[in-house]
Short mmCIF file of C-alpha atoms and ligand atoms in Angstrom, two decimals:
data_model
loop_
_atom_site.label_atom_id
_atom_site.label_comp_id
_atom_site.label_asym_id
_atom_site.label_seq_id
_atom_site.Cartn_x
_atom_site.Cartn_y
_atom_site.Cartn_z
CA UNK A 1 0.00 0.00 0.00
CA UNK A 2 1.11 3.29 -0.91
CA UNK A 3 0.92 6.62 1.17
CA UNK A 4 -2.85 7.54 2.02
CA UNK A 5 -4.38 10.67 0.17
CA UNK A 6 -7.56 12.69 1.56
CA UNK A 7 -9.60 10.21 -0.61
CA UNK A 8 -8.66 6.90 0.46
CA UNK A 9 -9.22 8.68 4.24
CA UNK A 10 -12.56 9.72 3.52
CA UNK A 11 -13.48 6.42 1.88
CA UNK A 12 -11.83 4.37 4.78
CA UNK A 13 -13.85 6.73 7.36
CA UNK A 14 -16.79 6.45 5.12
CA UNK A 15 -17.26 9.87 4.78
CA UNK A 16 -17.61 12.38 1.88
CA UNK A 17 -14.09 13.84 0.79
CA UNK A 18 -15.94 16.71 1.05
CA UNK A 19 -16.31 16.28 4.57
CA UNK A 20 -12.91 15.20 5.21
CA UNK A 21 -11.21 18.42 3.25
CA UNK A 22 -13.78 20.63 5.11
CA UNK A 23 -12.60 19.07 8.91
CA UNK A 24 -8.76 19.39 7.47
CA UNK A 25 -9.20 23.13 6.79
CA UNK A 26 -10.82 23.41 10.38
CA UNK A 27 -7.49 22.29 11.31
CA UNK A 28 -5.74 24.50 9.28
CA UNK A 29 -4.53 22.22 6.27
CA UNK A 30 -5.59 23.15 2.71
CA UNK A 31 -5.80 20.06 0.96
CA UNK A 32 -6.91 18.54 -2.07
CA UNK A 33 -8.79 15.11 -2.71
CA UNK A 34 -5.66 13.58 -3.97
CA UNK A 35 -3.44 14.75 -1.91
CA UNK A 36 -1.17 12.51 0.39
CA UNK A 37 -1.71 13.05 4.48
CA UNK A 38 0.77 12.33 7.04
CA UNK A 39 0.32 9.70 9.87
CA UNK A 40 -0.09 12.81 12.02
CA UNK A 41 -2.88 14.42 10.24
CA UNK A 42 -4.70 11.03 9.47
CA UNK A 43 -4.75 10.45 13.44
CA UNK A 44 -6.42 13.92 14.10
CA UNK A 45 -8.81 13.65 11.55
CA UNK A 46 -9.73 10.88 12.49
CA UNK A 47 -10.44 11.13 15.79
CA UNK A 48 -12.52 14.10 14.49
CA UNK A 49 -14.95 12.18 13.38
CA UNK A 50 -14.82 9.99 16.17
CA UNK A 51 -13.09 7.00 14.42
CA UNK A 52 -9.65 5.36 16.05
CA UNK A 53 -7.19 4.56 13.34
CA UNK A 54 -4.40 2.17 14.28
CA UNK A 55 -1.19 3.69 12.61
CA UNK A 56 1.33 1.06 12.28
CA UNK A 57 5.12 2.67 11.91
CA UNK A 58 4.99 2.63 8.32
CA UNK A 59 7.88 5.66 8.24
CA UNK A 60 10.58 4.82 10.00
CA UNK A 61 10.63 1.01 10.84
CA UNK A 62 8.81 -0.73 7.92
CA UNK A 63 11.83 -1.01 5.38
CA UNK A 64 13.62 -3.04 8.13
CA UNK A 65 11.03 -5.36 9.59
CA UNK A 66 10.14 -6.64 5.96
CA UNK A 67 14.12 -7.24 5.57
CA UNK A 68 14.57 -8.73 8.75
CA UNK A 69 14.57 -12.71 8.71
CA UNK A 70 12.99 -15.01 11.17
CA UNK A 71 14.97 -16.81 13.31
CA UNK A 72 14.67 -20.39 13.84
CA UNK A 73 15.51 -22.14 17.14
CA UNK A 74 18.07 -23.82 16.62
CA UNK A 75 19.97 -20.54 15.05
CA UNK A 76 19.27 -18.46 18.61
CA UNK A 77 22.23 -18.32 21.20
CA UNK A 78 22.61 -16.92 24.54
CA UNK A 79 23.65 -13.56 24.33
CA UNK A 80 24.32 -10.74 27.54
CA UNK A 81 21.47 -9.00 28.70
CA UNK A 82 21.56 -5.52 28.36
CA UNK A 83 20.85 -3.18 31.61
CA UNK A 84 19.79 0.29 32.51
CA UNK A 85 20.62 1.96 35.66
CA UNK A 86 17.81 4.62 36.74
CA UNK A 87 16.90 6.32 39.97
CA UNK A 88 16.28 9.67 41.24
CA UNK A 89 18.81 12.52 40.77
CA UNK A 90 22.05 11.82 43.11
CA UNK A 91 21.08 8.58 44.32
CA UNK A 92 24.28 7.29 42.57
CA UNK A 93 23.81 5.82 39.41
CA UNK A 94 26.73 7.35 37.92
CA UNK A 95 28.81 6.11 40.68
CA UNK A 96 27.89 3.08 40.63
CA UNK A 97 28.43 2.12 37.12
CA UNK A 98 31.98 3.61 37.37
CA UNK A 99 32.44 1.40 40.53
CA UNK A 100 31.29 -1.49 37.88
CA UNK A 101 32.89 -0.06 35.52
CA UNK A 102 35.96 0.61 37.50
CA UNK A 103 36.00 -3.28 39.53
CA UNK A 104 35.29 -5.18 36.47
CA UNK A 105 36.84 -3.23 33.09
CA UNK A 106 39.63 -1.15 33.94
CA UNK A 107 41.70 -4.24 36.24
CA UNK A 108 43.93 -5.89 33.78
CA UNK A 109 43.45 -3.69 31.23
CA UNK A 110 46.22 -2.52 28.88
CA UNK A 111 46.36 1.25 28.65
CA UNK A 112 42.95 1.33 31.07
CA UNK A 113 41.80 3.87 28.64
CA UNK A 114 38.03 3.49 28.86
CA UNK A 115 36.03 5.01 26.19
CA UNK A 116 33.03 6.56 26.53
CA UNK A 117 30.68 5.10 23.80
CA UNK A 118 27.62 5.58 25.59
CA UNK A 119 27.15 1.88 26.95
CA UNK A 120 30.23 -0.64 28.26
CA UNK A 121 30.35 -4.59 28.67
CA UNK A 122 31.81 -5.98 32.11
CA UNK A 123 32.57 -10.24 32.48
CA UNK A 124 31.46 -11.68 35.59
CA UNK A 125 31.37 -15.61 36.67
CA UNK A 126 32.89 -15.40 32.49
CA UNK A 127 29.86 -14.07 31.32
CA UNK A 128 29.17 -10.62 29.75
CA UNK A 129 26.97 -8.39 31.27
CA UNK A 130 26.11 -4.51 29.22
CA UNK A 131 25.46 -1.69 30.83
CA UNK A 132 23.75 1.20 29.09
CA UNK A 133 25.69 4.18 30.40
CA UNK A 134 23.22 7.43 31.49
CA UNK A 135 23.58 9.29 28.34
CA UNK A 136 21.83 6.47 27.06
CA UNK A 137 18.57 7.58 28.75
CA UNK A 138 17.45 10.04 25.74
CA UNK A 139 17.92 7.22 23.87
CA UNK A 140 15.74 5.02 26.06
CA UNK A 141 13.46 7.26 26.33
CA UNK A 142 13.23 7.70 21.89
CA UNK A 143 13.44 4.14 21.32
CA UNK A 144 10.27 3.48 24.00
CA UNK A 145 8.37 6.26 22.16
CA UNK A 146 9.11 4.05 19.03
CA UNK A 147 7.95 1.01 21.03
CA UNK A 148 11.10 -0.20 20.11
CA UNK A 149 12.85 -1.56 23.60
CA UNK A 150 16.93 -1.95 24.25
CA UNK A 151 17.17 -3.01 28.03
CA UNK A 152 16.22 -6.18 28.80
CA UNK A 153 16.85 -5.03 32.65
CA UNK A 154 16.17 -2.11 35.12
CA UNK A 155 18.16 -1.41 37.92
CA UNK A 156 16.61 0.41 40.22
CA UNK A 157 19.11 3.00 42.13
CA UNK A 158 17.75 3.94 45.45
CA UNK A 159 19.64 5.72 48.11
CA UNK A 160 19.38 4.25 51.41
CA UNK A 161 19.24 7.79 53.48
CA UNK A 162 16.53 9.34 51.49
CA UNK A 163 14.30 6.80 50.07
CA UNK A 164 11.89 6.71 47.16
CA UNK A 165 11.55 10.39 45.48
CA UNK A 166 9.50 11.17 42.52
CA UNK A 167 12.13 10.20 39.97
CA UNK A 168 12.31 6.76 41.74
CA UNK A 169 8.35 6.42 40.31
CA UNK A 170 9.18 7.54 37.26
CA UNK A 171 11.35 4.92 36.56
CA UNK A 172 9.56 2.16 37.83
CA UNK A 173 6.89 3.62 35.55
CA UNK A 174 8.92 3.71 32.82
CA UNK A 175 10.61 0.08 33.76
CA UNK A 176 6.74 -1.39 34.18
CA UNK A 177 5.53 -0.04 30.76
CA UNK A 178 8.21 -1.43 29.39
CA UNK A 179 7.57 -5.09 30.70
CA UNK A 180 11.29 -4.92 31.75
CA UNK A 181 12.15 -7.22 34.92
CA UNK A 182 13.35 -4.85 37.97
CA UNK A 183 16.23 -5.36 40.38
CA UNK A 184 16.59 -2.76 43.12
CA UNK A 185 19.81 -1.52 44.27
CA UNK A 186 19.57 0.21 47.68
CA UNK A 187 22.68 2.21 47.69
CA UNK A 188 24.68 4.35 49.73
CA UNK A 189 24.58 1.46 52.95
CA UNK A 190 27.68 3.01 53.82
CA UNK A 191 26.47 5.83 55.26
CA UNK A 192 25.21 5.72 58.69
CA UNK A 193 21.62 6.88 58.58
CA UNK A 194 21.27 4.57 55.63
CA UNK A 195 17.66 2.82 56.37
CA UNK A 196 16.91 -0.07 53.54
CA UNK A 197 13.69 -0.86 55.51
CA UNK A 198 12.23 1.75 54.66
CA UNK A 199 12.94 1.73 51.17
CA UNK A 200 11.74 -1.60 51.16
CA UNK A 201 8.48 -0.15 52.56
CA UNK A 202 7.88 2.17 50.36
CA UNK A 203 9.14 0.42 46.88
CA UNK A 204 6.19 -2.01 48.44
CA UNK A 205 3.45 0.34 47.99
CA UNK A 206 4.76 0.29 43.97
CA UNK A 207 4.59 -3.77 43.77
CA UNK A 208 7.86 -4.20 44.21
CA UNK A 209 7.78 -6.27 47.53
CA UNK A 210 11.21 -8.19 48.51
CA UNK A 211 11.93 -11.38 47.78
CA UNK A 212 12.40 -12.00 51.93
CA UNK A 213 9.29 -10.07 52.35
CA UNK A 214 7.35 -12.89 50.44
CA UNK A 215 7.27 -11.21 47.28
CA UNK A 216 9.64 -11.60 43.74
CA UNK A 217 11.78 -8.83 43.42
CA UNK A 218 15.91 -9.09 44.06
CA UNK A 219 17.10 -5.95 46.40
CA UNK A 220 20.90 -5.55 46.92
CA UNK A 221 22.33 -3.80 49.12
CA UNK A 222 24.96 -1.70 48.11
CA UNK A 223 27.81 0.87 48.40
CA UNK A 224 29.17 2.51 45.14
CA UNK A 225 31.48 3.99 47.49
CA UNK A 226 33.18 1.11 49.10
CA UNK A 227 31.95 -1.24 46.53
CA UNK A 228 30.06 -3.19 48.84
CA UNK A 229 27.63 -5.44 47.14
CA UNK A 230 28.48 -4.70 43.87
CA UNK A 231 29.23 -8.23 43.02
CA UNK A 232 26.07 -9.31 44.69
CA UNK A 233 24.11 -7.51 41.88
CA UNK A 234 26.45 -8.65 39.29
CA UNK A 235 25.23 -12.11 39.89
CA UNK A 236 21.52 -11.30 40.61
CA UNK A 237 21.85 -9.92 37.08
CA UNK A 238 23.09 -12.78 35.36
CA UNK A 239 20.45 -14.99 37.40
CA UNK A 240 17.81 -13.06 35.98
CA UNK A 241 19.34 -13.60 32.50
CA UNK A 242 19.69 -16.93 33.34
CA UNK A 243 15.87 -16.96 34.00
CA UNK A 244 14.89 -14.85 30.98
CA UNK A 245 17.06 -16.51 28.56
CA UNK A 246 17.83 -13.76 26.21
CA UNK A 247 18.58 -14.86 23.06
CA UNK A 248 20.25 -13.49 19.42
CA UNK A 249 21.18 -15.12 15.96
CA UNK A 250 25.01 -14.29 15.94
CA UNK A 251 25.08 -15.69 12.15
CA UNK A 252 23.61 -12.92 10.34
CA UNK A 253 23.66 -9.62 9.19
CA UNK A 254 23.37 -6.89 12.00
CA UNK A 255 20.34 -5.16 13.15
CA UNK A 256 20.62 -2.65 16.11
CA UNK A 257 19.81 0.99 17.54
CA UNK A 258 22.15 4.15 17.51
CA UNK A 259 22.92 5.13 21.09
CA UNK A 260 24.61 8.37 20.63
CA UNK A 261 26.07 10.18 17.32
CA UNK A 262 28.13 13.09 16.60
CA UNK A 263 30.26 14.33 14.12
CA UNK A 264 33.60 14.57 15.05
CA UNK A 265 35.83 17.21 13.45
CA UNK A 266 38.75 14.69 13.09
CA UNK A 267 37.01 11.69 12.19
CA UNK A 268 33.53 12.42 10.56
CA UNK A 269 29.94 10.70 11.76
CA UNK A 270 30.81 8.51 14.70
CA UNK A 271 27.64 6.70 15.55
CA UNK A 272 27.85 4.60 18.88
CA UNK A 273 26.34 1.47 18.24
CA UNK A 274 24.37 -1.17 20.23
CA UNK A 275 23.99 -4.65 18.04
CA UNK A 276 20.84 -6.21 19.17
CA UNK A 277 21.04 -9.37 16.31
CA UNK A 278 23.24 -10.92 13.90
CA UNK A 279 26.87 -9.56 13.80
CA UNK A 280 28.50 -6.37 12.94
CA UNK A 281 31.38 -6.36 10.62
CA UNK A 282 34.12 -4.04 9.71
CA UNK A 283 33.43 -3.27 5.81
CA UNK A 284 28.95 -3.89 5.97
CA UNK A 285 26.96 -1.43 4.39
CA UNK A 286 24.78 -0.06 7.01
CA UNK A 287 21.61 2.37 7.25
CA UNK A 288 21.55 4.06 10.70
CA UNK A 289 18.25 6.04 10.59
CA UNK A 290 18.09 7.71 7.36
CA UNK A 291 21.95 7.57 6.37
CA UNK A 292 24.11 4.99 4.56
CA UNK A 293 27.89 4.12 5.56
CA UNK A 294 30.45 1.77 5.13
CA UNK A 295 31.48 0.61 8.13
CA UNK A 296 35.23 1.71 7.93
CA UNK A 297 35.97 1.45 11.59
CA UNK A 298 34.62 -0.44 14.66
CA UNK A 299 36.26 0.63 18.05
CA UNK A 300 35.18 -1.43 21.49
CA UNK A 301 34.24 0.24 24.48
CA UNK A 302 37.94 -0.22 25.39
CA UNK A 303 38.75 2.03 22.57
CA UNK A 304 40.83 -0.86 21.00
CA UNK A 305 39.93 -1.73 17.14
CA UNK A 306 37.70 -4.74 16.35
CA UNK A 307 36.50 -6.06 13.48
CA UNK A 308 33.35 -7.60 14.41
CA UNK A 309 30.67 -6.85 17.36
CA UNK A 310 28.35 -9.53 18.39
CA UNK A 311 24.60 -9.54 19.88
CA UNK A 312 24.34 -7.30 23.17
CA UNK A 313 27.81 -5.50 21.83
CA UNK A 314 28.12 -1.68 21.61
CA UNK A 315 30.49 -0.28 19.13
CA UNK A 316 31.57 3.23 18.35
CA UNK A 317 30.86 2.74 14.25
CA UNK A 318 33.22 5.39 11.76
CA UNK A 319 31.71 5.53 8.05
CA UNK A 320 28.57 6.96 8.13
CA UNK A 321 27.39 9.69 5.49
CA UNK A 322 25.96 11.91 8.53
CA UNK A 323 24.66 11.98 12.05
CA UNK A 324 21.62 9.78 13.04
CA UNK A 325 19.60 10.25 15.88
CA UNK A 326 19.87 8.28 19.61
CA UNK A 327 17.40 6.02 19.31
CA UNK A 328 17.43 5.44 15.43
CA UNK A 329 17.19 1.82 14.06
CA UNK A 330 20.41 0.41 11.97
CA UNK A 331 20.30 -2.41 10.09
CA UNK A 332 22.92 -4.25 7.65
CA UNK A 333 22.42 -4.76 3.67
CA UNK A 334 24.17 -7.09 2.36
CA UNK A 335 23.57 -5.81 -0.94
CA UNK A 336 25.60 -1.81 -0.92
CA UNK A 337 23.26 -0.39 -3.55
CA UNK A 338 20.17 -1.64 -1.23
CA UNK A 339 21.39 -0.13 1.58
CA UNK A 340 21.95 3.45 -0.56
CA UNK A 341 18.29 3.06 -1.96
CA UNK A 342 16.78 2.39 1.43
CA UNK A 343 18.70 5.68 2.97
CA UNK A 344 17.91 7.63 -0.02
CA UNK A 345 13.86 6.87 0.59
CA UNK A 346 13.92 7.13 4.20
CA UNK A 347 15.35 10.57 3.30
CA UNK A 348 12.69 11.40 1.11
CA UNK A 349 10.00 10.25 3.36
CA UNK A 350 11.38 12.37 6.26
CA UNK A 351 11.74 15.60 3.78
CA UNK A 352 7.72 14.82 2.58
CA UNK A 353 7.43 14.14 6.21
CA UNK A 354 8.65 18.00 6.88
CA UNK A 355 7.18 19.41 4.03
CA UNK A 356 3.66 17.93 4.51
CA UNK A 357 3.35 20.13 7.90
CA UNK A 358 3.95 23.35 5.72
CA UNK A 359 2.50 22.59 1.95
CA UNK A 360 -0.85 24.44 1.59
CA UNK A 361 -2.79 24.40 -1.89
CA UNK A 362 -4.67 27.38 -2.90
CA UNK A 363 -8.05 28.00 -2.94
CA UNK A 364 -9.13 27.45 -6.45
CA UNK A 365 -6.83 24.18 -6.60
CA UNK A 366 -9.36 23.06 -3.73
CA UNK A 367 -12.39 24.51 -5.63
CA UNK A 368 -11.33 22.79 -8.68
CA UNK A 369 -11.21 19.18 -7.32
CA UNK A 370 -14.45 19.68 -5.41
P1 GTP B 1 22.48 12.39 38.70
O1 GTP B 1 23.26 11.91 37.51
O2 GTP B 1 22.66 13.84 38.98
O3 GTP B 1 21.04 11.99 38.63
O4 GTP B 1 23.06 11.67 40.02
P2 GTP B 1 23.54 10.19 40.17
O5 GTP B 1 22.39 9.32 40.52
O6 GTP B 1 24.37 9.78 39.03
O7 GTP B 1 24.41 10.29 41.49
P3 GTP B 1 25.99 10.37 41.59
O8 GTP B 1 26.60 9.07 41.23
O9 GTP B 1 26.46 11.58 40.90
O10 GTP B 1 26.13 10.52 43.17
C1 GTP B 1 25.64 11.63 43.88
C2 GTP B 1 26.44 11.85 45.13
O11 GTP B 1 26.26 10.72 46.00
C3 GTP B 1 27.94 11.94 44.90
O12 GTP B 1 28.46 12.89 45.76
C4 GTP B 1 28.45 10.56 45.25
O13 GTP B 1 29.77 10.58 45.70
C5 GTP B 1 27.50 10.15 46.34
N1 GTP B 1 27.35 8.70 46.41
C6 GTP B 1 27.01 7.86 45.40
N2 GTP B 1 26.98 6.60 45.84
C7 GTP B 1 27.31 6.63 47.16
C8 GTP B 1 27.45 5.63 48.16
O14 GTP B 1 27.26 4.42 47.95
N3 GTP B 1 27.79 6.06 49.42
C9 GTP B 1 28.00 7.37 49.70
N4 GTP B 1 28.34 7.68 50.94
N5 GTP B 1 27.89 8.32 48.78
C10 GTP B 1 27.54 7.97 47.52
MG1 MG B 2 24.72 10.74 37.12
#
């Protein structure tokens, strides 16, 4: 099916196009019968006229669900689960993932020159664990508009010495709507008017009731100062991926979101990367939201070169023709003039997109198709 015009509206709303041109100029829109309407403008109208239309993502997503293969069992392998830290402001989410960070990345490491691309991988018990870093939250927050979810799990930062504050709701909120399981960190039990209780009290009154309280959800206590605990919630982590079984095809071409971009005066778009299925390689022709590239570069969150990235990976991604957005879908073509077609479109599509909000006919082209 091709984009909808004011007809095919009117006829699916059963409605004269009259009508339907008539309720679009209420709205401020000139438009002809044959005119194409945005996703936008076919939701208002309508829900004018009292009608719910179900708009599937046909602008952004489409051109890579069609693409995108099924996967059969036997093709699906573990792969690390991918978490989120949130909390209210100060609670210590930041210090806590450099404490992860910090334990688990930087010991052993040649050079211990950590990049920041936006999200980092730690081992524990030899398995891989990724953490999307707090940058990442515009991101999460796009990519959940989209419906489109990264983190597989939340975890939960409260502070021990000042309990749950509004930003602590939000992100259950966010966590719940996202069907994403929760682990609770109570942090700061260093300090001495620390009081988990009552956290656990009040994260009860939001479902989340402790696992020693009778209920289902892990709490850890710990200290991002001291690092107290820290390896506690490591391991609840991997039990819950244990539970959950997340799962990727490693054998095929890469499909993913765009954490961060910029353009970087030395080195052009640098898009940080987080593979979600199939594998990345150095030299695929990619389309990261509505830009083709060449992958000519793959750096690790280590800032060491690598050549491939893996489910759950995040790579920092040189070759791109221009910045996407946080949030934006990539996806891999094996075919390079594919890959330019699909960017060109999706550039098209958002410029029509653009346009559509500003094109006005005038009067007599309405008067003439009436
Ligand atoms: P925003 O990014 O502003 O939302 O804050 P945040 O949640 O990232 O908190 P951040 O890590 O910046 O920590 C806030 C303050 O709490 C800092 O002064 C930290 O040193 C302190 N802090 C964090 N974790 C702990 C802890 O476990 N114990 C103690 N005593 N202080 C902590
Ligand atoms: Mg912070």
């Amino acid at each position: 099916t091709g984009p909808m015009t004011v007809g095919d509206l009117a006829r699916l709303l059963r409605r004269e196009a009259s009508e339907v041109i008539k309720k679009l100029m209420s709205l401020g829109t000139m438009a002809t019968i044959n005119q194409e309407i945005d996703v936008d403008t076919i939701s208002l109208v309508s829900e004018e006229f009292g009608a719910k239309v179900k708009v599937k993502e046909v602008i952004d997503e489409s051109a890579f669900e069609e693409l995108e293969e099924e996967d059969t069992p036997e093709e699906l392998k573990e792969r690390p689960p991918v978490v989120t830290i949130m909390g209210h402001v100060d609670h210590g989410k930041t210090t806590l993932l450099d404490r992860i960070r910090e334990t688990k990345v930087t010991a052993g490491e040649a050079g211990g020159i950590t990049q920041h691309i936006g999200a980092y991988q730690v081992e524990a018990n030899d398995k891989k664990i990724t953490f999307l870093d707090t940058p990442g939250h515009a991101a999460f927050t796009t990519m959940r508009a989209r419906g489109a979810e990264v983190t597989d799990i939340t975890i939960l930062v409260v502070a021990a010495d000042d309990g749950v504050k509004p930003q602590t709701v939000e992100a259950i909120n966010h966590a719940k709507a996202a069907e994403v399981p929760i682990i609770v960190a109570v942090n700061k039990m260093d300090k001495p008017e620390a009081n988990p209780d009552r956290v656990k009290q009040q994260l009860t009154e939001h479902e989340l009731i402790p696992e020693d309280w009778g209920g289902e959800t892990i709490f850890v206590p710990v200290s991002a100062v001291t690092g107290d605990g820290i390896d506690e919630l490591l391991e609840m982590i991997l039990l819950v991926a244990e539970v959950q079984e997340y799962k990727a095809n490693p054998d095929k071409r890469a499909r993913g979101v765009v954490i961060e971009a910029e353009l970087d005066k030395g080195r052009g778009a640098v898009a940080r990367l987080l593979v979600q299925n199939g594998t990345l390689n150095v030299g695929d022709a990619l389309v990261a939201g509505s830009f083709f590239g060449k992958v000519r570069a793959m750096i690790n969150d280590r800032g060491q070169r690598v050549k491939s990235a893996d489910p759950s990976t995040p790579v920092e991604v040189l070759g791109l023709s221009d910045v996407p957005e946080a949030g934006d879908p990539f996806m891999v073509f094996t075919d390079e003039k594919k890959a330019r077609d699909i960017a060109e479109k999706r550039i098209e599509k958002k410029r029509q997109k653009e346009l559509g909000a500003s094109s006005r006919v005038t009067l007599d082209d309405l008067y003439k198709q009436i």
